[in-house]
mmCIF file of C-alpha atoms in Angstrom:
data_model
loop_
_atom_site.group_PDB
_atom_site.id
_atom_site.type_symbol
_atom_site.label_atom_id
_atom_site.label_comp_id
_atom_site.label_asym_id
_atom_site.label_seq_id
_atom_site.Cartn_x
_atom_site.Cartn_y
_atom_site.Cartn_z
ATOM 1 C CA ILE A 1 47.988 27.681 77.590
ATOM 2 C CA ALA A 2 45.729 25.920 75.146
ATOM 3 C CA GLY A 3 42.843 25.984 77.719
ATOM 4 C CA ILE A 4 43.435 29.468 77.959
ATOM 5 C CA LEU A 5 43.394 30.160 74.293
ATOM 6 C CA VAL A 6 40.068 28.180 73.944
ATOM 7 C CA ALA A 7 38.569 30.257 76.693
ATOM 8 C CA ARG A 8 39.238 33.446 75.080
ATOM 9 C CA GLY A 9 38.003 32.258 71.677
ATOM 10 C CA GLU A 10 34.583 31.173 73.341
ATOM 11 C CA ALA A 11 34.689 34.538 75.147
ATOM 12 C CA ARG A 12 34.938 36.460 71.789
ATOM 13 C CA ASP A 13 32.036 34.050 70.366
ATOM 14 C CA GLY A 14 29.775 35.536 73.305
ATOM 15 C CA ALA A 15 29.946 32.697 75.651
ATOM 16 C CA ALA A 16 29.767 33.623 79.193
ATOM 17 C CA SER A 17 32.566 31.155 80.236
ATOM 18 C CA THR A 18 34.350 27.944 78.597
ATOM 19 C CA SER A 19 33.007 24.341 78.584
ATOM 20 C CA THR A 20 35.012 21.681 80.497
ATOM 21 C CA ILE A 21 35.098 19.716 77.337
ATOM 22 C CA SER A 22 36.484 22.211 75.036
ATOM 23 C CA GLN A 23 39.438 22.766 77.473
ATOM 24 C CA ASN A 24 40.206 19.255 78.048
ATOM 25 C CA VAL A 25 40.152 18.508 74.245
ATOM 26 C CA ALA A 26 42.414 21.313 73.572
ATOM 27 C CA ARG A 27 44.841 20.114 76.383
ATOM 28 C CA GLY A 28 44.717 16.707 75.239
ATOM 29 C CA ALA A 29 45.902 17.517 71.524
ATOM 30 C CA VAL A 30 48.431 19.587 72.717
ATOM 31 C CA ILE A 31 49.941 16.737 74.915
ATOM 32 C CA VAL A 32 49.647 14.114 72.178
ATOM 33 C CA LEU A 33 51.157 16.426 69.372
ATOM 34 C CA GLY A 34 53.943 17.326 71.999
ATOM 35 C CA ALA A 35 54.811 13.487 72.946
ATOM 36 C CA VAL A 36 54.800 12.714 69.234
ATOM 37 C CA SER A 37 57.189 15.606 68.540
ATOM 38 C CA ILE A 38 59.472 14.759 71.353
ATOM 39 C CA LEU A 39 59.676 10.864 70.238
ATOM 40 C CA ASN A 40 60.436 12.058 66.578
ATOM 41 C CA ALA A 41 63.173 14.193 67.970
ATOM 42 C CA LEU A 42 64.848 11.312 69.933
ATOM 43 C CA GLY A 43 64.632 9.126 67.000
ATOM 44 C CA VAL A 44 61.842 6.750 68.383
ATOM 45 C CA SER A 45 59.758 5.099 65.738
ATOM 46 C CA ILE A 46 56.097 5.810 66.779
ATOM 47 C CA THR A 47 54.682 3.437 64.043
ATOM 48 C CA PRO A 48 54.333 0.350 66.262
ATOM 49 C CA VAL A 49 53.098 2.737 69.210
ATOM 50 C CA LEU A 50 50.428 3.990 66.932
ATOM 51 C CA GLY A 51 49.272 0.386 65.776
ATOM 52 C CA ALA A 52 49.093 -0.853 69.429
ATOM 53 C CA LEU A 53 47.006 2.279 70.284
ATOM 54 C CA GLY A 54 44.550 1.544 67.281
ATOM 55 C CA ILE A 55 44.018 -1.944 68.504
ATOM 56 C CA ALA A 56 43.527 -0.909 72.183
ATOM 57 C CA GLY A 57 41.288 1.970 71.165
ATOM 58 C CA LEU A 58 39.036 -0.262 69.252
ATOM 59 C CA ALA A 59 38.634 -2.564 72.184
ATOM 60 C CA VAL A 60 37.944 0.380 74.455
ATOM 61 C CA SER A 61 35.410 1.902 72.027
ATOM 62 C CA LEU A 62 33.473 -1.325 71.744
ATOM 63 C CA GLY A 63 33.166 -1.508 75.715
ATOM 64 C CA LEU A 64 32.444 2.303 76.187
ATOM 65 C CA GLN A 65 30.016 3.018 73.386
ATOM 66 C CA ASP A 66 27.588 5.052 75.449
ATOM 67 C CA THR A 67 30.751 7.036 77.191
ATOM 68 C CA LEU A 68 32.172 7.776 73.629
ATOM 69 C CA ALA A 69 28.796 8.594 72.339
ATOM 70 C CA ASN A 70 28.156 11.276 74.988
ATOM 71 C CA PHE A 71 31.820 12.499 74.596
ATOM 72 C CA PHE A 72 31.335 13.068 71.060
ATOM 73 C CA ALA A 73 28.103 14.656 71.430
ATOM 74 C CA GLY A 74 29.394 16.943 74.071
ATOM 75 C CA PHE A 75 32.245 18.011 71.643
ATOM 76 C CA TYR A 76 29.665 18.653 68.988
ATOM 77 C CA ILE A 77 27.593 20.782 71.272
ATOM 78 C CA SER A 78 30.592 22.796 72.376
ATOM 79 C CA ILE A 79 31.949 23.669 68.920
ATOM 80 C CA ALA A 80 28.447 24.186 67.230
ATOM 81 C CA LYS A 81 27.765 27.271 69.552
ATOM 82 C CA GLN A 82 23.995 26.607 69.428
ATOM 83 C CA ILE A 83 24.083 25.904 73.198
ATOM 84 C CA ARG A 84 26.540 27.951 75.096
ATOM 85 C CA ILE A 85 27.626 28.366 78.751
ATOM 86 C CA GLY A 86 25.171 30.867 80.378
ATOM 87 C CA ASP A 87 22.202 30.129 77.933
ATOM 88 C CA TYR A 88 18.763 29.506 79.137
ATOM 89 C CA ILE A 89 17.372 26.327 77.471
ATOM 90 C CA ARG A 90 14.469 24.256 77.704
ATOM 91 C CA LEU A 91 14.038 20.786 76.455
ATOM 92 C CA ASP A 92 10.821 20.386 74.450
ATOM 93 C CA GLY A 93 8.351 17.988 75.696
ATOM 94 C CA THR A 94 9.903 17.897 79.279
ATOM 95 C CA GLN A 95 10.074 20.131 82.330
ATOM 96 C CA LEU A 96 13.708 20.558 81.996
ATOM 97 C CA GLU A 97 14.919 24.135 81.572
ATOM 98 C CA GLY A 98 17.471 26.278 83.060
ATOM 99 C CA PHE A 99 20.965 27.813 82.618
ATOM 100 C CA VAL A 100 23.775 25.882 81.125
ATOM 101 C CA THR A 101 26.451 26.022 83.587
ATOM 102 C CA ASP A 102 28.980 23.431 82.148
ATOM 103 C CA ILE A 103 29.341 20.963 79.357
ATOM 104 C CA ASN A 104 31.730 18.324 80.223
ATOM 105 C CA TRP A 105 32.973 14.959 78.573
ATOM 106 C CA ARG A 106 29.654 12.992 79.808
ATOM 107 C CA ALA A 107 26.788 15.283 80.603
ATOM 108 C CA THR A 108 25.675 18.939 80.269
ATOM 109 C CA THR A 109 24.837 20.861 83.494
ATOM 110 C CA ILE A 110 21.926 23.321 83.865
ATOM 111 C CA ARG A 111 20.889 25.239 86.913
ATOM 112 C CA ASN A 112 16.947 25.512 87.193
ATOM 113 C CA VAL A 113 15.166 28.422 88.656
ATOM 114 C CA ALA A 114 15.263 26.575 91.856
ATOM 115 C CA ASN A 115 18.716 26.884 91.909
ATOM 116 C CA ASN A 116 19.188 22.982 91.428
ATOM 117 C CA LEU A 117 21.619 21.534 89.116
ATOM 118 C CA VAL A 118 20.131 19.099 86.527
ATOM 119 C CA LEU A 119 22.770 16.588 84.705
ATOM 120 C CA ILE A 120 21.426 15.667 81.128
ATOM 121 C CA PRO A 121 23.606 13.131 79.237
ATOM 122 C CA ASN A 122 25.072 14.840 76.126
ATOM 123 C CA GLY A 123 23.784 12.019 73.843
ATOM 124 C CA ASN A 124 20.203 12.803 74.961
ATOM 125 C CA LEU A 125 20.663 16.730 74.676
ATOM 126 C CA ALA A 126 22.034 16.212 71.061
ATOM 127 C CA LYS A 127 18.961 14.379 69.938
ATOM 128 C CA ALA A 128 16.530 16.325 71.840
ATOM 129 C CA ASN A 129 14.686 19.423 70.372
ATOM 130 C CA VAL A 130 15.935 22.202 72.585
ATOM 131 C CA VAL A 131 14.725 25.846 72.730
ATOM 132 C CA ASN A 132 17.645 28.180 73.361
ATOM 133 C CA PHE A 133 15.953 31.429 74.848
ATOM 134 C CA MET A 134 19.302 33.392 74.334
ATOM 135 C CA LEU A 135 19.589 32.941 70.435
ATOM 136 C CA PRO A 136 19.418 34.755 68.236
ATOM 137 C CA GLU A 137 19.203 37.464 70.786
ATOM 138 C CA PRO A 138 18.217 37.465 74.786
ATOM 139 C CA ARG A 139 15.340 39.823 74.100
ATOM 140 C CA THR A 140 11.891 38.198 74.205
ATOM 141 C CA THR A 141 8.260 39.168 74.776
ATOM 142 C CA THR A 142 6.161 38.272 77.907
ATOM 143 C CA VAL A 143 2.106 38.184 77.499
ATOM 144 C CA VAL A 144 -0.027 39.312 80.611
ATOM 145 C CA PRO A 145 -3.692 38.171 80.095
ATOM 146 C CA VAL A 146 -6.444 40.741 80.938
ATOM 147 C CA SER A 147 -10.093 40.270 81.358
ATOM 148 C CA LEU A 148 -12.288 43.221 80.608
ATOM 149 C CA ALA A 149 -16.120 43.126 81.446
ATOM 150 C CA TYR A 150 -18.476 43.582 78.619
ATOM 151 C CA GLY A 151 -19.737 47.161 78.365
ATOM 152 C CA GLU A 152 -16.061 48.522 79.242
ATOM 153 C CA ASP A 153 -14.677 51.404 77.022
ATOM 154 C CA LEU A 154 -12.010 49.360 75.073
ATOM 155 C CA ASP A 155 -10.154 52.200 73.905
ATOM 156 C CA ARG A 156 -9.847 53.642 77.407
ATOM 157 C CA ALA A 157 -8.806 50.263 78.675
ATOM 158 C CA GLU A 158 -5.974 49.951 76.071
ATOM 159 C CA ARG A 159 -4.751 53.494 77.085
ATOM 160 C CA ILE A 160 -4.863 52.307 80.755
ATOM 161 C CA LEU A 161 -2.941 49.116 80.014
ATOM 162 C CA LEU A 162 -0.215 50.839 77.997
ATOM 163 C CA ASP A 163 0.224 53.591 80.477
ATOM 164 C CA VAL A 164 0.875 51.132 83.167
ATOM 165 C CA ALA A 165 3.213 48.975 80.852
ATOM 166 C CA GLY A 166 5.196 52.422 80.117
ATOM 167 C CA GLN A 167 5.353 53.121 83.939
ATOM 168 C CA THR A 168 6.424 49.855 84.704
ATOM 169 C CA ALA A 169 9.032 49.905 82.079
ATOM 170 C CA ARG A 170 10.540 53.245 83.306
ATOM 171 C CA ASP A 171 10.765 51.820 87.000
ATOM 172 C CA LEU A 172 12.283 48.429 86.077
ATOM 173 C CA PRO A 173 15.175 48.245 83.488
ATOM 174 C CA GLN A 174 14.536 44.416 82.776
ATOM 175 C CA ILE A 175 11.439 45.858 80.912
ATOM 176 C CA LEU A 176 12.184 47.397 77.660
ATOM 177 C CA GLU A 177 10.542 50.574 76.132
ATOM 178 C CA ASP A 178 11.752 49.918 72.753
ATOM 179 C CA PRO A 179 9.987 48.006 71.284
ATOM 180 C CA PRO A 180 6.822 49.632 72.797
ATOM 181 C CA PRO A 181 4.114 47.578 74.497
ATOM 182 C CA LEU A 182 1.093 46.372 72.601
ATOM 183 C CA VAL A 183 -2.490 45.432 73.512
ATOM 184 C CA ARG A 184 -4.255 42.676 71.483
ATOM 185 C CA PHE A 185 -7.805 41.699 72.056
ATOM 186 C CA ALA A 186 -7.776 38.090 71.887
ATOM 187 C CA ASN A 187 -11.387 36.514 71.998
ATOM 188 C CA PHE A 188 -14.920 37.029 73.446
ATOM 189 C CA GLY A 189 -15.216 34.920 76.746
ATOM 190 C CA ASP A 190 -18.441 33.777 78.274
ATOM 191 C CA TYR A 191 -18.223 36.478 80.992
ATOM 192 C CA ALA A 192 -15.435 39.025 79.547
ATOM 193 C CA ILE A 193 -13.389 40.090 76.746
ATOM 194 C CA GLN A 194 -9.960 38.396 76.782
ATOM 195 C CA CYS A 195 -6.981 40.631 75.927
ATOM 196 C CA ASN A 196 -3.359 40.429 76.055
ATOM 197 C CA LEU A 197 -0.778 42.999 77.193
ATOM 198 C CA ILE A 198 2.380 42.265 75.285
ATOM 199 C CA VAL A 199 5.658 43.686 76.660
ATOM 200 C CA HIS A 200 9.264 43.068 75.653
ATOM 201 C CA VAL A 201 11.976 41.974 78.367
ATOM 202 C CA ARG A 202 15.795 42.014 78.420
ATOM 203 C CA GLU A 203 15.726 38.099 78.632
ATOM 204 C CA PHE A 204 13.575 35.006 79.202
ATOM 205 C CA THR A 205 13.785 34.977 83.045
ATOM 206 C CA ASP A 206 12.922 38.633 83.331
ATOM 207 C CA GLN A 207 9.440 37.805 82.346
ATOM 208 C CA PHE A 208 8.296 36.712 85.620
ATOM 209 C CA LEU A 209 9.167 40.103 87.276
ATOM 210 C CA ALA A 210 7.600 41.840 84.424
ATOM 211 C CA GLN A 211 4.152 39.693 84.865
#
């Protein structure tokens, strides 16, 4: 029941699905509280048990520092909601990017565009600079560079580019008509005038189809 409630709560927050670590922590908390309540109802003193568990926990924590660091980092990532299941993320300075498929007690799993799974230790992810392409909203822009020969009619070229972008948006729902596409002239190259056709797409991965 605890896992179901956590899943519903994360669904209301916009997550595509629930992380493994959130469900496991909720279930563990319910089990521990239930066990304590049962022992109290039976008249069993839990103070010695808690003392023994404290000593054992200290010994375990010293031997499993990296594991516990990944666990608490994963728990923080899960409850912070800045990286959610289904988000498309990129680790700054690396080639690691893809859709987040799960956050468990040790690592976060992402599926890249080649449909391969990549495991990132939670501690590394918590310390990294991460770009989340789904927040604050999935919509993003893509830029298509265009070169125009010197002597071309720039106003006519701009009209043609916007017409092509508008027709493409009507044919492909991944490309948005609102906000409208833009043409911006970038610089004067050695052999051509460089300009950019800027269009808005529904989400980051739609930019490849748009281009």
